[in-house]
């Protein structure tokens, strides 16, 4: 009897084989479809539109979108292809090769993940991968309060977590709830509260 081991895809193979319709990530060498509820999309869209407004208002050199895919590396050296719910990217970096597909291999300015049934990815895997890549700011928006009690408390309460990379390359976490104004390194003038985001 022969045993066949499915070959894990590299990031380059993922880009070549990824279907054009739908949203996908490369996770542990396999193409995984990313699906979201309308509520999830409403929260992500609210953040994306708010960032867009802030970019215009403050004349910031950023591009914001929900389609960018970038390569991360796990602690075990496995290539992943991640697609945050919202990505904020330096405009010069984004436009350096405008005929390229949306895939990047360098850190972006800010990644936002809105939690869903795969919340462990956001709190554990992506947190580690984004820190390893050097993304200076990472948000976890847990509007369902389904993440770790270590973060959300007991009972669990919806929250927005902002992780900022410190001088040692480690994330420092700040939690925002209710009427607390979100503090962002990339958007210092942003006037959004946790409640506005969590109830979008």
XYZ file of C-alpha atoms in Angstrom:
200
model
C 0.000 0.000 0.000
C 1.363 3.391 -0.994
C 0.956 6.470 1.167
C 0.651 9.803 -0.589
C 1.547 13.015 1.161
C -0.100 16.135 -0.181
C 2.569 18.650 -1.172
C 2.267 21.930 0.727
C 2.096 25.010 -1.460
C 4.653 27.796 -1.311
C 3.559 31.428 -1.353
C 4.420 31.708 -5.073
C 2.416 28.553 -5.866
C -0.484 29.924 -3.824
C -0.503 33.124 -5.887
C -0.476 31.121 -9.123
C -3.200 28.658 -8.069
C -5.493 30.891 -6.004
C -8.980 31.192 -7.558
C -9.780 34.643 -8.925
C -13.285 34.836 -7.461
C -13.678 34.814 -3.707
C -11.200 35.559 -0.925
C -8.478 33.104 0.069
C -5.469 32.718 2.361
C -2.560 30.284 2.338
C -2.657 28.452 5.678
C -0.289 25.590 6.467
C 0.412 25.080 2.772
C -3.236 24.886 1.708
C -5.564 27.370 0.009
C -8.329 28.246 2.468
C -11.434 30.213 1.530
C -12.176 33.174 3.786
C -15.896 33.735 4.279
C -17.629 36.294 6.455
C -21.101 37.144 7.730
C -22.761 40.430 6.783
C -22.216 41.677 10.329
C -18.486 40.929 10.034
C -18.354 42.738 6.677
C -20.224 45.744 8.109
C -17.646 46.131 10.889
C -14.706 45.718 8.481
C -16.237 48.129 5.943
C -16.883 50.741 8.646
C -13.190 50.644 9.597
C -12.061 50.739 5.955
C -14.278 53.754 5.149
C -13.192 55.524 8.357
C -9.528 55.025 7.435
C -10.215 56.259 3.892
C -11.869 59.384 5.276
C -8.933 60.007 7.621
C -6.401 59.534 4.814
C -8.186 62.196 2.742
C -8.763 64.536 5.680
C -5.155 64.403 6.928
C -3.586 63.997 3.459
C -1.755 60.846 4.547
C 0.423 58.826 2.171
C -1.532 55.573 2.615
C -3.695 53.243 0.570
C -6.377 51.267 2.391
C -8.066 48.164 1.013
C -9.504 44.767 1.845
C -7.880 42.729 -0.936
C -4.138 42.882 -0.217
C -2.456 39.544 0.434
C 1.007 39.368 1.916
C 3.481 36.684 2.837
C 4.173 35.852 6.463
C 6.399 33.168 7.955
C 5.453 31.037 10.974
C 7.835 30.253 13.834
C 8.416 26.893 12.079
C 9.394 28.616 8.813
C 6.161 27.840 6.952
C 5.079 30.436 4.368
C 1.554 31.772 4.830
C -0.504 34.058 2.599
C -2.590 36.364 4.787
C -5.392 38.702 3.728
C -6.423 41.034 6.569
C -9.974 42.357 6.681
C -8.465 45.846 6.315
C -4.921 46.738 5.233
C -3.234 50.132 5.416
C -0.222 50.307 3.109
C 2.320 53.014 2.320
C 1.122 54.492 -0.987
C 4.623 54.624 -2.499
C 5.203 50.949 -1.697
C 1.771 49.983 -3.080
C 2.262 51.961 -6.281
C 5.895 50.961 -6.873
C 4.659 48.247 -9.240
C 1.057 48.995 -10.158
C 0.825 46.159 -12.695
C 1.571 43.581 -9.958
C -1.165 41.614 -8.269
C -2.120 42.581 -4.724
C 0.455 40.298 -3.071
C 3.174 41.868 -0.926
C 6.179 40.402 0.831
C 7.007 43.408 3.004
C 5.333 44.659 6.166
C 2.359 46.962 5.789
C 1.577 49.854 8.127
C -1.553 48.456 9.764
C -3.539 45.209 9.598
C -7.053 44.775 10.996
C -8.645 41.408 11.673
C -12.326 41.245 12.610
C -12.875 38.054 14.590
C -15.044 35.222 13.349
C -15.218 31.475 13.913
C -11.475 31.159 13.219
C -10.668 33.603 16.026
C -7.663 31.533 17.149
C -5.920 32.556 13.918
C -6.347 36.244 14.803
C -5.308 35.982 18.469
C -2.517 33.437 18.103
C -1.217 32.676 14.599
C -1.648 36.042 12.873
C -0.531 37.914 15.981
C 2.764 35.997 15.914
C 3.171 36.183 12.124
C 2.411 39.911 11.906
C 4.818 40.642 14.751
C 7.490 38.489 13.074
C 6.950 40.340 9.758
C 7.233 43.729 11.466
C 3.740 45.165 10.930
C 3.901 48.158 13.257
C 0.206 48.191 14.166
C -2.286 45.320 14.353
C -5.936 45.540 15.430
C -8.158 42.680 16.556
C -11.797 43.732 16.532
C -13.696 41.195 18.632
C -17.258 42.436 18.203
C -18.637 38.976 19.102
C -16.497 38.594 22.247
C -15.506 35.082 21.155
C -11.777 35.316 21.808
C -9.695 34.417 24.827
C -10.911 35.171 28.360
C -7.319 36.255 29.010
C -8.060 39.219 26.723
C -11.811 39.762 27.090
C -12.301 39.010 30.782
C -15.003 36.960 32.464
C -17.709 37.515 31.418
C -16.370 38.227 27.943
C -17.041 41.770 26.715
C -16.553 42.923 23.087
C -13.393 44.962 22.604
C -10.935 46.412 20.119
C -7.308 45.485 20.743
C -4.508 47.576 19.282
C -1.068 45.964 19.207
C 1.867 48.318 18.628
C 5.369 47.103 17.823
C 7.866 48.337 20.410
C 11.594 49.024 19.931
C 12.374 45.341 20.653
C 10.053 44.188 17.867
C 7.401 42.903 20.302
C 3.729 43.816 20.336
C 2.342 45.796 23.253
C -1.432 45.430 23.625
C -3.995 48.088 24.540
C -7.679 47.289 24.960
C -10.534 49.674 24.081
C -14.194 49.321 25.065
C -17.354 51.414 25.088
C -16.773 55.151 24.657
C -12.981 54.875 24.825
C -11.302 56.561 21.850
C -9.064 54.266 19.815
C -5.406 55.335 19.914
C -3.609 54.576 16.657
C 0.035 55.178 15.789
C -0.731 55.410 12.054
C -3.842 57.569 12.502
C -3.067 59.838 15.484
C -6.007 62.167 14.728
C -8.563 59.363 14.351
C -11.697 60.126 16.377
C -13.366 56.725 16.646
C -14.576 54.992 19.778
C -14.593 51.263 20.381
C -18.408 51.333 20.515
C -18.680 52.954 17.063
C -16.581 50.155 15.588
C -18.076 47.267 17.553
C -21.671 48.219 16.731
C -21.157 49.212 13.087
